[in-house]
Structures are given as C-alpha cells and as structure tokens.
Amino acid sequence: TLGAVSSMPAPGCFYDPATDRFWQFGGKTNPALVDEIDPQSWTVTPHTVTGDSYSFATDYNGTFSRFVFMPQYRAIGFVPTTSSPAYVMRLP
C-alpha cells in the first residue's frame, strides 16, 4: 500500500517512463530499501539495497534532491551527506 511510502520523510522520488514506474528511495525511515510504485494499481514493491551501506544525514533528514536518475544505466547517483562520497544504486 502507499501508506508506508507516503509517510517516509524526505525521500527521493522520480518517474521512469521506460518501465512506467515511480521509484522512491532514501529518506530517514529506511535507506536500505528502494520502493517500486506501479502508477496503474498504486502497488508498492520494496526492494532491498545490496552492496555498501549508506545513510542520509539525520540533521538533513533525506535526499533533498541530491540525486540524479540515469535511465541509460537504470541507476540512481546520489550523495547522502555533505561529507560522504557519491554512491550509485542500480535499480532492479
């Protein structure tokens, strides 16, 4: 349901026209998940993020649009804090 994703504070969210899906990630609630949202049924499918762990700065409470969707790689590039390295997350 949309309840869990709609209550996440300060996530990154974008639309992927190639798959007709919305994607949501980050925020303060659970940075280890990326949510796939079907805009036809509004079904939410959570996917666990693998690889290096990261966390967004709690004082900034989320992504604040510090990310870019790279459709040619089916990936998200982002910087979780002002003092951390950049990360790349591949979508399922």
Short mmCIF file of N, CA and C in Angstrom, two decimals:
data_model
loop_
_atom_site.label_atom_id
_atom_site.label_comp_id
_atom_site.label_asym_id
_atom_site.label_seq_id
_atom_site.Cartn_x
_atom_site.Cartn_y
_atom_site.Cartn_z
N THR A 1 0.84 -1.19 0.00
CA THR A 1 0.00 0.00 0.00
C THR A 1 0.88 1.24 0.00
N LEU A 2 0.28 2.36 -0.28
CA LEU A 2 1.03 3.61 -0.30
C LEU A 2 1.29 4.17 1.09
N GLY A 3 0.68 3.60 2.11
CA GLY A 3 0.85 4.13 3.46
C GLY A 3 2.29 4.23 3.89
N ALA A 4 3.06 3.17 3.70
CA ALA A 4 4.45 3.15 4.15
C ALA A 4 5.30 4.15 3.37
N VAL A 5 5.11 4.23 2.06
CA VAL A 5 5.94 5.14 1.28
C VAL A 5 5.49 6.59 1.40
N SER A 6 4.21 6.81 1.63
CA SER A 6 3.73 8.19 1.74
C SER A 6 4.12 8.84 3.05
N SER A 7 4.48 8.03 4.05
CA SER A 7 4.86 8.60 5.34
C SER A 7 6.38 8.70 5.51
N MET A 8 7.16 8.32 4.50
CA MET A 8 8.61 8.39 4.60
C MET A 8 9.06 9.85 4.53
N PRO A 9 9.82 10.33 5.52
CA PRO A 9 10.26 11.72 5.48
C PRO A 9 11.40 11.95 4.49
N ALA A 10 11.24 12.92 3.61
CA ALA A 10 12.27 13.42 2.69
C ALA A 10 12.89 12.38 1.77
N PRO A 11 12.08 11.59 1.05
CA PRO A 11 12.67 10.62 0.14
C PRO A 11 13.06 11.26 -1.19
N GLY A 12 13.79 10.50 -1.98
CA GLY A 12 13.99 10.85 -3.37
C GLY A 12 12.93 10.10 -4.17
N CYS A 13 12.28 10.75 -5.09
CA CYS A 13 11.21 10.10 -5.85
C CYS A 13 11.27 10.59 -7.29
N PHE A 14 11.11 9.66 -8.24
CA PHE A 14 11.12 10.04 -9.65
C PHE A 14 10.34 9.03 -10.46
N TYR A 15 10.00 9.41 -11.68
CA TYR A 15 9.25 8.56 -12.61
C TYR A 15 10.19 8.02 -13.67
N ASP A 16 10.08 6.74 -13.97
CA ASP A 16 10.86 6.08 -15.02
C ASP A 16 9.91 5.75 -16.17
N PRO A 17 9.93 6.53 -17.25
CA PRO A 17 8.99 6.29 -18.35
C PRO A 17 9.23 4.98 -19.09
N ALA A 18 10.45 4.46 -19.07
CA ALA A 18 10.74 3.20 -19.77
C ALA A 18 10.01 2.02 -19.15
N THR A 19 9.84 2.05 -17.83
CA THR A 19 9.16 0.95 -17.14
C THR A 19 7.77 1.35 -16.63
N ASP A 20 7.41 2.62 -16.82
CA ASP A 20 6.15 3.16 -16.30
C ASP A 20 6.02 2.89 -14.80
N ARG A 21 7.06 3.27 -14.08
CA ARG A 21 7.10 3.08 -12.63
C ARG A 21 7.63 4.34 -11.96
N PHE A 22 7.15 4.58 -10.75
CA PHE A 22 7.75 5.57 -9.87
C PHE A 22 8.72 4.81 -8.98
N TRP A 23 9.80 5.47 -8.59
CA TRP A 23 10.77 4.88 -7.68
C TRP A 23 10.99 5.85 -6.53
N GLN A 24 11.09 5.31 -5.33
CA GLN A 24 11.31 6.12 -4.14
C GLN A 24 12.42 5.47 -3.32
N PHE A 25 13.34 6.29 -2.82
CA PHE A 25 14.44 5.74 -2.03
C PHE A 25 14.89 6.78 -1.02
N GLY A 26 15.75 6.31 -0.12
CA GLY A 26 16.38 7.23 0.83
C GLY A 26 15.44 7.65 1.93
N GLY A 27 15.53 8.89 2.29
CA GLY A 27 14.75 9.36 3.41
C GLY A 27 15.32 8.86 4.72
N LYS A 28 14.69 9.20 5.77
CA LYS A 28 15.19 8.87 7.10
C LYS A 28 14.72 7.50 7.58
N THR A 29 13.59 7.04 7.05
CA THR A 29 12.96 5.84 7.58
C THR A 29 13.77 4.57 7.34
N ASN A 30 14.09 4.25 6.08
CA ASN A 30 14.81 3.02 5.79
C ASN A 30 15.62 3.18 4.51
N PRO A 31 16.87 3.64 4.61
CA PRO A 31 17.67 3.83 3.42
C PRO A 31 18.08 2.52 2.76
N ALA A 32 17.83 1.37 3.39
CA ALA A 32 18.20 0.08 2.80
C ALA A 32 17.15 -0.45 1.84
N LEU A 33 16.12 0.35 1.55
CA LEU A 33 15.07 -0.07 0.61
C LEU A 33 14.91 0.93 -0.52
N VAL A 34 14.56 0.43 -1.68
CA VAL A 34 14.09 1.28 -2.78
C VAL A 34 12.71 0.72 -3.14
N ASP A 35 11.72 1.60 -3.21
CA ASP A 35 10.34 1.18 -3.47
C ASP A 35 9.97 1.41 -4.92
N GLU A 36 9.39 0.39 -5.54
CA GLU A 36 8.87 0.46 -6.89
C GLU A 36 7.36 0.67 -6.79
N ILE A 37 6.84 1.69 -7.43
CA ILE A 37 5.41 2.02 -7.32
C ILE A 37 4.78 1.93 -8.71
N ASP A 38 3.77 1.08 -8.84
CA ASP A 38 3.04 0.93 -10.09
C ASP A 38 1.95 2.00 -10.14
N PRO A 39 2.00 2.93 -11.11
CA PRO A 39 1.02 4.01 -11.14
C PRO A 39 -0.37 3.58 -11.59
N GLN A 40 -0.51 2.37 -12.12
CA GLN A 40 -1.83 1.88 -12.52
C GLN A 40 -2.62 1.37 -11.32
N SER A 41 -1.95 0.58 -10.48
CA SER A 41 -2.64 -0.02 -9.33
C SER A 41 -2.20 0.59 -8.00
N TRP A 42 -1.16 1.43 -8.01
CA TRP A 42 -0.54 2.02 -6.83
C TRP A 42 -0.03 0.96 -5.88
N THR A 43 0.39 -0.18 -6.44
CA THR A 43 1.01 -1.24 -5.67
C THR A 43 2.47 -0.87 -5.41
N VAL A 44 2.92 -1.07 -4.20
CA VAL A 44 4.29 -0.77 -3.81
C VAL A 44 5.05 -2.07 -3.62
N THR A 45 6.20 -2.19 -4.30
CA THR A 45 7.06 -3.35 -4.15
C THR A 45 8.40 -2.88 -3.60
N PRO A 46 8.74 -3.24 -2.36
CA PRO A 46 10.04 -2.83 -1.81
C PRO A 46 11.15 -3.75 -2.31
N HIS A 47 12.31 -3.17 -2.58
CA HIS A 47 13.49 -3.93 -2.98
C HIS A 47 14.61 -3.57 -2.02
N THR A 48 15.33 -4.58 -1.53
CA THR A 48 16.44 -4.35 -0.61
C THR A 48 17.66 -3.90 -1.39
N VAL A 49 18.32 -2.88 -0.90
CA VAL A 49 19.55 -2.37 -1.49
C VAL A 49 20.70 -3.25 -1.01
N THR A 50 21.54 -3.70 -1.95
CA THR A 50 22.70 -4.51 -1.59
C THR A 50 23.98 -3.72 -1.84
N GLY A 51 25.07 -4.20 -1.32
CA GLY A 51 26.35 -3.52 -1.51
C GLY A 51 26.70 -2.67 -0.31
N ASP A 52 27.49 -1.63 -0.55
CA ASP A 52 27.91 -0.74 0.52
C ASP A 52 26.72 -0.06 1.18
N SER A 53 26.75 0.02 2.50
CA SER A 53 25.65 0.69 3.19
C SER A 53 25.89 2.19 3.23
N TYR A 54 24.85 2.92 3.31
CA TYR A 54 24.90 4.38 3.39
C TYR A 54 23.77 4.83 4.28
N SER A 55 23.84 6.05 4.75
CA SER A 55 22.71 6.63 5.47
C SER A 55 22.72 8.13 5.22
N PHE A 56 21.53 8.68 5.13
CA PHE A 56 21.40 10.11 4.92
C PHE A 56 21.58 10.82 6.25
N ALA A 57 22.14 11.99 6.20
CA ALA A 57 22.38 12.76 7.42
C ALA A 57 21.06 12.99 8.14
N THR A 58 21.02 12.67 9.43
CA THR A 58 19.77 12.82 10.17
C THR A 58 19.38 14.28 10.32
N ASP A 59 20.37 15.18 10.36
CA ASP A 59 20.01 16.58 10.51
C ASP A 59 19.40 17.14 9.23
N TYR A 60 19.71 16.52 8.08
CA TYR A 60 19.11 16.96 6.82
C TYR A 60 17.88 16.13 6.48
N ASN A 61 17.74 14.95 7.10
CA ASN A 61 16.51 14.17 7.03
C ASN A 61 16.11 13.75 5.63
N GLY A 62 17.05 13.46 4.75
CA GLY A 62 16.65 12.91 3.46
C GLY A 62 17.50 13.37 2.30
N THR A 63 16.98 13.14 1.10
CA THR A 63 17.76 13.36 -0.11
C THR A 63 17.85 14.82 -0.53
N PHE A 64 16.81 15.59 -0.29
CA PHE A 64 16.75 16.99 -0.73
C PHE A 64 17.21 17.15 -2.17
N SER A 65 16.81 16.21 -3.03
CA SER A 65 17.10 16.23 -4.47
C SER A 65 18.58 16.15 -4.79
N ARG A 66 19.38 15.59 -3.90
CA ARG A 66 20.80 15.39 -4.19
C ARG A 66 20.99 14.06 -4.92
N PHE A 67 20.24 13.84 -5.99
CA PHE A 67 20.36 12.60 -6.75
C PHE A 67 20.03 12.88 -8.21
N VAL A 68 20.43 11.93 -9.06
CA VAL A 68 20.13 12.01 -10.48
C VAL A 68 19.76 10.61 -10.96
N PHE A 69 18.69 10.51 -11.73
CA PHE A 69 18.30 9.24 -12.33
C PHE A 69 19.02 9.12 -13.67
N MET A 70 19.71 8.01 -13.88
CA MET A 70 20.45 7.76 -15.11
C MET A 70 19.78 6.61 -15.85
N PRO A 71 18.77 6.92 -16.70
CA PRO A 71 17.98 5.85 -17.33
C PRO A 71 18.81 4.91 -18.20
N GLN A 72 19.85 5.42 -18.84
CA GLN A 72 20.65 4.57 -19.71
C GLN A 72 21.36 3.46 -18.92
N TYR A 73 21.56 3.66 -17.62
CA TYR A 73 22.19 2.65 -16.76
C TYR A 73 21.19 2.02 -15.78
N ARG A 74 19.94 2.47 -15.80
CA ARG A 74 18.92 2.04 -14.85
C ARG A 74 19.48 2.18 -13.43
N ALA A 75 19.97 3.37 -13.13
CA ALA A 75 20.65 3.60 -11.86
C ALA A 75 20.36 5.00 -11.34
N ILE A 76 20.62 5.17 -10.04
CA ILE A 76 20.48 6.46 -9.37
C ILE A 76 21.86 6.83 -8.83
N GLY A 77 22.31 8.02 -9.10
CA GLY A 77 23.52 8.54 -8.49
C GLY A 77 23.12 9.52 -7.41
N PHE A 78 23.74 9.44 -6.24
CA PHE A 78 23.34 10.34 -5.16
C PHE A 78 24.48 10.57 -4.17
N VAL A 79 24.36 11.64 -3.43
CA VAL A 79 25.29 11.97 -2.35
C VAL A 79 24.45 12.05 -1.08
N PRO A 80 24.62 11.10 -0.16
CA PRO A 80 23.76 11.07 1.03
C PRO A 80 24.01 12.16 2.06
N THR A 81 25.25 12.63 2.15
CA THR A 81 25.54 13.71 3.09
C THR A 81 26.56 14.64 2.45
N THR A 82 26.76 15.78 3.05
CA THR A 82 27.72 16.75 2.50
C THR A 82 29.16 16.31 2.69
N SER A 83 29.41 15.31 3.52
CA SER A 83 30.79 14.87 3.76
C SER A 83 31.04 13.43 3.33
N SER A 84 30.12 12.82 2.58
CA SER A 84 30.29 11.43 2.17
C SER A 84 30.59 11.34 0.67
N PRO A 85 31.09 10.19 0.24
CA PRO A 85 31.31 10.02 -1.20
C PRO A 85 29.99 9.85 -1.94
N ALA A 86 30.05 9.93 -3.25
CA ALA A 86 28.86 9.68 -4.07
C ALA A 86 28.63 8.17 -4.19
N TYR A 87 27.38 7.78 -4.34
CA TYR A 87 27.00 6.38 -4.49
C TYR A 87 26.21 6.22 -5.78
N VAL A 88 26.24 5.00 -6.31
CA VAL A 88 25.40 4.65 -7.46
C VAL A 88 24.59 3.42 -7.06
N MET A 89 23.28 3.51 -7.24
CA MET A 89 22.37 2.42 -6.91
C MET A 89 21.70 1.95 -8.20
N ARG A 90 21.89 0.68 -8.54
CA ARG A 90 21.23 0.13 -9.73
C ARG A 90 19.83 -0.32 -9.35
N LEU A 91 18.88 -0.03 -10.22
CA LEU A 91 17.50 -0.45 -9.98
C LEU A 91 17.31 -1.90 -10.37
N PRO A 92 16.38 -2.58 -9.74
CA PRO A 92 16.13 -4.00 -10.08
C PRO A 92 15.61 -4.14 -11.50
#
